[in-house]
Tab-separated table of C-alpha atoms and ligand atoms in Angstrom:
chain	number	residue	atom	x	y	z
A	1291	MET	CA	-15.630	-23.560	1.431
A	1292	LYS	CA	-16.086	-19.834	1.665
A	1293	ILE	CA	-12.890	-17.836	1.105
A	1294	GLN	CA	-12.513	-14.078	1.707
A	1295	LEU	CA	-9.650	-11.815	0.679
A	1296	VAL	CA	-9.122	-8.853	3.046
A	1297	SER	CA	-6.929	-5.791	3.325
A	1298	ASP	CA	-7.050	-2.429	4.998
A	1299	SER	CA	-7.652	0.584	2.768
A	1300	SER	CA	-3.992	1.522	2.660
A	1301	ALA	CA	-3.841	-0.850	-0.340
A	1302	ASN	CA	-5.859	1.546	-2.561
A	1303	ARG	CA	-8.234	-0.244	-4.888
A	1304	GLY	CA	-6.378	-2.331	-7.424
A	1305	THR	CA	-7.958	-3.553	-10.620
A	1306	ARG	CA	-6.215	-6.911	-11.068
A	1307	VAL	CA	-7.669	-9.073	-8.383
A	1308	LYS	CA	-10.537	-11.221	-9.733
A	1309	ARG	CA	-11.986	-12.197	-6.402
A	1310	ASP	CA	-13.798	-9.788	-4.058
A	1311	VAL	CA	-11.546	-7.998	-1.588
A	1312	ALA	CA	-13.060	-6.641	1.622
A	1313	TYR	CA	-11.168	-3.349	2.207
A	1314	VAL	CA	-11.321	-2.339	5.866
A	1315	PRO	CA	-11.250	1.480	5.960
A	1316	LEU	CA	-8.750	3.599	7.800
A	1317	LYS	CA	-9.944	7.054	8.733
A	1318	ILE	CA	-8.593	10.527	8.074
A	1319	VAL	CA	-9.548	13.007	10.738
A	1320	SER	CA	-9.523	16.776	10.997
A	1321	ALA	CA	-10.858	19.092	13.711
A	1322	GLU	CA	-14.056	19.458	11.662
A	1323	LYS	CA	-14.663	16.065	10.158
A	1324	GLU	CA	-13.880	12.346	9.865
A	1325	TYR	CA	-13.325	10.868	6.415
A	1326	VAL	CA	-13.880	7.115	6.091
A	1327	ASP	CA	-11.546	5.642	3.449
A	1328	ASP	CA	-14.191	3.504	1.786
A	1329	GLY	CA	-14.917	3.239	-1.937
A	1330	SER	CA	-17.050	6.329	-1.946
A	1331	LEU	CA	-14.533	8.832	-0.580
A	1332	ASP	CA	-13.668	11.726	-2.954
A	1333	VAL	CA	-9.953	12.060	-2.264
A	1334	THR	CA	-9.370	15.242	-4.285
A	1335	ALA	CA	-12.180	16.977	-2.447
A	1336	MET	CA	-10.900	15.691	0.938
A	1337	LEU	CA	-7.427	17.041	0.296
A	1338	ALA	CA	-8.778	20.425	-0.706
A	1339	GLU	CA	-10.880	20.586	2.457
A	1340	LEU	CA	-7.967	19.537	4.675
A	1341	LYS	CA	-5.849	22.379	3.305
A	1342	THR	CA	-8.310	24.867	4.755
A	1343	SER	CA	-8.852	22.910	7.945
A	1344	SER	CA	-8.025	24.884	11.099
A	1345	GLY	CA	-6.468	22.403	13.486
A	1346	LYS	CA	-4.457	19.194	13.499
A	1347	THR	CA	-5.169	16.439	11.041
A	1348	GLY	CA	-4.374	12.757	11.419
A	1349	THR	CA	-5.437	9.188	10.772
A	1350	ALA	CA	-6.858	6.226	12.651
A	1351	CYS	CA	-6.442	2.519	11.954
A	1352	PRO	CA	-9.321	0.024	11.782
A	1353	SER	CA	-10.673	-1.494	14.972
A	1354	VAL	CA	-10.615	-5.206	15.801
A	1355	GLN	CA	-14.354	-5.361	15.128
A	1356	GLU	CA	-14.025	-3.773	11.716
A	1357	TRP	CA	-11.496	-6.416	10.748
A	1358	MET	CA	-13.759	-9.176	12.074
A	1359	ASP	CA	-16.683	-7.853	10.081
A	1360	ALA	CA	-14.544	-8.053	6.932
A	1361	PHE	CA	-13.818	-11.727	7.622
A	1362	ASP	CA	-17.555	-12.218	6.973
A	1363	ASP	CA	-17.908	-15.765	8.397
A	1364	ALA	CA	-15.527	-17.155	5.824
A	1365	ASP	CA	-13.789	-20.499	6.314
A	1366	MET	CA	-10.552	-19.185	4.985
A	1367	VAL	CA	-9.435	-15.528	5.287
A	1368	LEU	CA	-6.370	-14.351	3.361
A	1369	GLY	CA	-5.088	-10.845	3.537
A	1370	THR	CA	-2.627	-8.143	4.289
A	1371	ALA	CA	-2.313	-4.887	6.184
A	1372	ILE	CA	-0.223	-1.705	6.160
A	1373	THR	CA	3.193	-1.966	7.778
A	1374	SER	CA	3.138	-2.567	11.522
A	1375	GLY	CA	6.112	-0.190	11.614
A	1376	LEU	CA	3.834	2.810	10.996
A	1377	SER	CA	0.288	1.748	11.965
A	1378	GLY	CA	-1.674	-0.288	14.456
A	1379	SER	CA	-3.818	-1.782	11.680
A	1380	TYR	CA	-1.934	-5.089	11.416
A	1381	ASN	CA	-2.072	-5.516	15.193
A	1382	SER	CA	-5.864	-4.956	15.179
A	1383	GLY	CA	-6.092	-7.549	12.412
A	1384	VAL	CA	-4.060	-10.102	14.380
A	1385	ILE	CA	-6.297	-9.671	17.441
A	1386	ALA	CA	-9.315	-9.960	15.173
A	1387	ALA	CA	-7.921	-13.226	13.779
A	1388	GLU	CA	-7.411	-14.647	17.271
A	1389	THR	CA	-10.920	-13.616	18.339
A	1390	TYR	CA	-12.418	-14.933	15.128
A	1391	ARG	CA	-10.865	-18.371	15.636
A	1392	GLU	CA	-12.686	-18.586	18.982
A	1393	SER	CA	-16.116	-18.222	17.343
A	1394	HIS	CA	-15.069	-20.033	14.145
A	1395	PRO	CA	-12.879	-22.937	15.456
A	1396	ASN	CA	-12.341	-24.457	12.000
A	1397	ALA	CA	-11.581	-21.203	10.209
A	1398	LYS	CA	-8.103	-20.429	8.913
A	1399	VAL	CA	-6.732	-16.898	8.790
A	1400	CYS	CA	-3.493	-15.760	7.168
A	1401	LEU	CA	-2.789	-12.056	7.561
A	1402	ILE	CA	0.546	-10.736	6.160
A	1403	ASP	CA	2.247	-7.692	7.704
A	1404	SER	CA	3.092	-6.062	4.384
A	1405	LEU	CA	5.889	-3.940	5.974
A	1406	SER	CA	4.753	-1.562	3.238
A	1407	ALA	CA	1.779	0.376	1.951
A	1408	GLY	CA	-0.242	0.922	-1.209
A	1409	PRO	CA	0.679	-1.051	-4.346
A	1410	GLU	CA	2.880	-3.594	-2.594
A	1411	LEU	CA	-0.324	-4.774	-0.803
A	1412	GLN	CA	-1.960	-5.095	-4.221
A	1413	LEU	CA	0.831	-7.425	-5.315
A	1414	ILE	CA	0.196	-9.598	-2.278
A	1415	LEU	CA	-3.531	-9.662	-2.926
A	1416	GLU	CA	-3.007	-10.539	-6.580
A	1417	LYS	CA	-0.754	-13.396	-5.538
A	1418	PHE	CA	-3.372	-14.782	-3.135
A	1419	ASP	CA	-5.860	-14.626	-6.045
A	1420	GLU	CA	-3.449	-16.477	-8.377
A	1421	LEU	CA	-2.634	-19.109	-5.752
A	1422	LEU	CA	-6.308	-19.730	-5.193
A	1423	ASP	CA	-6.723	-20.552	-8.888
A	1424	LYS	CA	-4.394	-23.469	-8.275
A	1425	THR	CA	-5.108	-24.637	-4.762
A	1426	GLU	CA	-7.269	-24.100	-1.674
A	1427	ASP	CA	-4.701	-25.717	0.611
A	1428	PHE	CA	-4.103	-23.194	3.403
A	1429	ASP	CA	-0.574	-24.371	4.274
A	1430	THR	CA	0.586	-24.245	0.660
A	1431	ILE	CA	-0.914	-20.761	0.201
A	1432	THR	CA	0.616	-19.467	3.442
A	1433	ARG	CA	4.059	-20.853	2.529
A	1434	GLU	CA	3.960	-19.489	-1.032
A	1435	ILE	CA	2.724	-16.043	-0.082
A	1436	ARG	CA	5.526	-15.659	2.447
A	1437	THR	CA	8.143	-16.574	-0.167
A	1438	TYR	CA	6.553	-14.207	-2.677
A	1439	HIS	CA	6.569	-11.342	-0.118
A	1440	GLN	CA	10.350	-11.621	0.092
A	1441	HIS	CA	10.416	-10.520	-3.573
A	1442	THR	CA	8.022	-7.612	-3.428
A	1443	ASN	CA	9.171	-4.055	-2.803
A	1444	LEU	CA	8.035	-0.447	-2.688
A	1445	ILE	CA	9.613	2.786	-3.796
A	1446	PHE	CA	8.017	6.244	-3.778
A	1447	ALA	CA	8.490	9.884	-4.796
A	1448	LEU	CA	6.902	12.603	-2.633
A	1449	ALA	CA	6.694	16.307	-3.230
A	1450	SER	CA	5.649	17.019	0.354
A	1451	VAL	CA	6.051	15.061	3.578
A	1452	ASN	CA	4.070	17.399	5.880
A	1453	SER	CA	1.453	14.815	6.853
A	1454	LEU	CA	4.102	12.200	7.544
A	1455	VAL	CA	6.195	14.533	9.684
A	1456	LYS	CA	3.273	16.052	11.585
A	1457	ASN	CA	1.989	12.595	12.473
A	1458	GLY	CA	5.377	11.399	13.647
A	1459	ARG	CA	5.937	8.919	10.785
A	1460	LEU	CA	9.041	10.641	9.428
A	1461	ASN	CA	11.970	12.449	10.998
A	1462	PRO	CA	11.268	16.224	10.900
A	1463	ILE	CA	14.847	17.052	9.883
A	1464	LEU	CA	14.266	15.210	6.647
A	1465	GLY	CA	10.954	16.947	6.127
A	1466	LYS	CA	12.585	20.398	6.196
A	1467	ALA	CA	14.413	20.112	2.933
A	1468	ILE	CA	11.442	18.887	0.977
A	1469	GLY	CA	8.701	21.075	-0.404
A	1470	LEU	CA	11.293	23.771	-0.932
A	1471	LEU	CA	12.560	24.505	-4.419
A	1472	GLY	CA	10.491	21.740	-6.025
A	1473	LEU	CA	12.473	18.940	-4.356
A	1474	ARG	CA	11.118	15.394	-4.394
A	1475	ILE	CA	12.098	12.812	-1.862
A	1476	ILE	CA	12.749	9.386	-3.368
A	1477	GLY	CA	12.669	6.514	-0.909
A	1478	LYS	CA	11.740	2.903	-0.201
A	1479	ALA	CA	10.026	0.819	2.370
A	1480	SER	CA	12.820	-0.441	4.644
A	1481	GLU	CA	13.160	-4.007	5.860
A	1482	GLU	CA	11.478	-2.926	9.081
A	1483	GLY	CA	8.577	-1.366	7.203
A	1484	THR	CA	9.467	2.320	7.695
A	1485	LEU	CA	10.279	5.067	5.244
A	1486	GLN	CA	13.878	4.972	4.113
A	1487	PRO	CA	14.894	8.022	2.113
A	1488	LEU	CA	17.271	7.282	-0.751
A	1489	HIS	CA	17.650	10.420	-2.877
A	1490	LYS	CA	16.455	13.968	-3.450
A	1491	SER	CA	15.595	15.082	-6.962
A	1492	ARG	CA	14.821	18.568	-8.245
A	1493	GLY	CA	11.623	18.626	-10.251
A	1494	GLU	CA	9.340	15.892	-11.471
A	1495	LYS	CA	11.268	14.893	-14.605
A	1496	LYS	CA	14.421	14.103	-12.599
A	1497	ALA	CA	12.385	12.379	-9.903
A	1498	ILE	CA	10.924	10.024	-12.510
A	1499	GLN	CA	14.358	9.281	-13.905
A	1500	GLN	CA	15.578	8.579	-10.379
A	1501	LEU	CA	12.613	6.262	-9.759
A	1502	VAL	CA	13.523	4.228	-12.850
A	1503	GLN	CA	17.090	4.015	-11.598
A	1504	SER	CA	15.944	3.006	-8.115
A	1505	LEU	CA	13.736	0.311	-9.579
A	1506	SER	CA	16.772	-1.175	-11.252
A	1507	ASP	CA	18.972	-0.712	-8.112
A	1508	GLU	CA	16.344	-2.536	-6.032
A	1509	GLY	CA	16.477	-5.586	-8.253
A	1510	TYR	CA	13.573	-5.149	-10.716
A	1511	LYS	CA	14.001	-7.428	-13.721
A	1512	GLY	CA	10.839	-7.027	-15.749
A	1513	GLY	CA	7.955	-8.470	-13.680
A	1514	LYS	CA	4.917	-6.699	-12.215
A	1515	VAL	CA	4.923	-2.954	-11.498
A	1516	ARG	CA	1.926	-1.433	-9.726
A	1517	ILE	CA	1.815	2.366	-9.640
A	1518	SER	CA	-0.471	4.573	-7.576
A	1519	HIS	CA	-0.619	8.347	-7.461
A	1520	THR	CA	-2.319	11.319	-5.809
A	1521	ASP	CA	-3.889	13.240	-8.740
A	1522	ASN	CA	-0.815	12.735	-10.898
A	1523	LEU	CA	-1.738	10.437	-13.746
A	1524	PRO	CA	0.687	12.209	-16.184
A	1525	ALA	CA	3.716	11.369	-14.008
A	1526	ALA	CA	2.484	7.813	-13.435
A	1527	ARG	CA	2.176	7.362	-17.216
A	1528	ASP	CA	5.529	8.931	-17.877
A	1529	PHE	CA	7.156	6.587	-15.407
A	1530	ALA	CA	5.302	3.578	-16.838
A	1531	ALA	CA	6.474	4.479	-20.359
A	1532	GLN	CA	10.077	4.672	-19.299
A	1533	VAL	CA	9.813	1.331	-17.489
A	1534	LYS	CA	8.224	-0.303	-20.567
A	1535	GLN	CA	10.981	1.056	-22.753
A	1536	LYS	CA	13.735	-0.318	-20.511
A	1537	TRP	CA	11.974	-3.592	-19.611
A	1538	PRO	CA	9.594	-4.549	-22.498
A	1539	THR	CA	8.182	-7.506	-20.479
A	1540	ALA	CA	6.998	-5.215	-17.654
A	1541	ASP	CA	3.425	-5.866	-16.483
A	1542	ILE	CA	2.212	-2.459	-15.372
A	1543	ASP	CA	-0.965	-1.094	-13.864
A	1544	ILE	CA	-1.850	2.401	-12.574
A	1545	VAL	CA	-4.518	3.348	-9.996
A	1546	PRO	CA	-5.340	6.529	-8.093
A	1547	HIS	CA	-4.725	6.767	-4.319
A	1548	THR	CA	-7.684	6.299	-2.040
A	1549	GLY	CA	-7.871	8.263	1.218
A	1550	LEU	CA	-5.025	6.990	3.338
A	1551	CYS	CA	-2.283	7.000	0.742
A	1552	GLY	CA	-3.708	10.227	-0.721
A	1553	TYR	CA	-3.385	11.921	2.685
A	1554	TYR	CA	0.211	10.770	3.377
A	1555	ALA	CA	1.669	10.716	-0.110
A	1556	GLU	CA	0.019	14.140	-0.708
A	1557	GLU	CA	-0.577	15.910	-4.033
A	1558	GLY	CA	1.591	14.570	-6.820
A	1559	GLY	CA	2.897	11.631	-4.754
A	1560	LEU	CA	3.786	8.394	-6.514
A	1561	MET	CA	4.083	4.920	-5.010
A	1562	ILE	CA	5.483	1.943	-6.896
A	1563	GLY	CA	5.126	-1.691	-5.845
A	1564	PHE	CA	7.215	-4.167	-7.866
A	1565	GLU	CA	8.624	-7.660	-8.022
A	1566	SER	CA	12.333	-8.292	-7.701
B	1877	X90	O1	-2.740	3.850	11.712
B	1877	X90	C1	-2.772	4.916	11.075
B	1877	X90	O2	-3.306	5.899	11.465
B	1877	X90	C2	-2.141	4.933	9.661
B	1877	X90	C3	-0.753	5.418	9.663
B	1877	X90	C4	-0.057	5.349	8.295
B	1877	X90	C5	1.244	6.004	8.251
B	1877	X90	C6	2.003	6.079	6.986
B	1877	X90	C7	1.403	5.789	5.687
B	1877	X90	C8	2.282	6.077	4.477
B	1877	X90	C9	1.579	5.994	3.160
B	1877	X90	C10	3.643	7.218	2.118
B	1877	X90	C11	4.694	6.766	1.236
B	1877	X90	C12	5.358	5.435	1.324
B	1877	X90	C13	5.387	4.774	2.629
B	1877	X90	C14	6.288	3.562	2.802
B	1877	X90	C15	5.881	2.623	3.850
B	1877	X90	C16	6.917	1.755	4.454
B	1877	X90	C17	2.277	6.539	1.974
């Protein structure tokens, strides 16, 4: 039986999944250019170019066909997508699954609406991978992944929310206070899969302390922590060290943002997926 793990590129590229993951690219678009969020995109260069771009910038979710191509004639497709609260990607994926079943009547597809972005998707992909080590029973995997998803979470710290506000993904009133005076917005993925601001911190050091506090407030007890960042490895490492000190059993991994998260979390942005 051929099994394929899939996700859209909002998951970044984790390092802990043993099986191949087909990452369906979202796109970042400016007046001048379209950037495809595949493995070859240079995110730092893209962000620098976008800064000098003349007009509006934005993003586009994968098409139904792009999702179907990622399914790659597999008998079982297991995957996840960025929150349906902020993107049409999951919806495209669901239509792809329905269409796929018509041409592959025996195929099984389980696509989870992550209600989140970035590293929380990595946790879901890792879990699929671990479940597959034990069983290939579709119903068991589907049941267990849904239970697991109830115990995965996302928090973030952003130094700028311009892209989110300009693209209608965050209330502009909230955006106003950020970016001024070195403020960071600390927030989480809400139950509905939207951005829920929790705190404002002045400066990176305080933001990291607040993230550690929020991790604890949101029910973290020492399991997996997956960190992703836009060109901010020092902050990611600093946060990881504080987590390790407080919860010695923490299982931590750090990866850079690929295009989609890089564009929205912006320079310095941190995203943290974790188990509660
Ligand atoms: O369909 C599209 O064009 C993609 C739209 C994506 C919109 C938002 C992505 C946010 C990514 C920001 C920090 C944490 C977000 C929490 C999600 C619930 C990163």
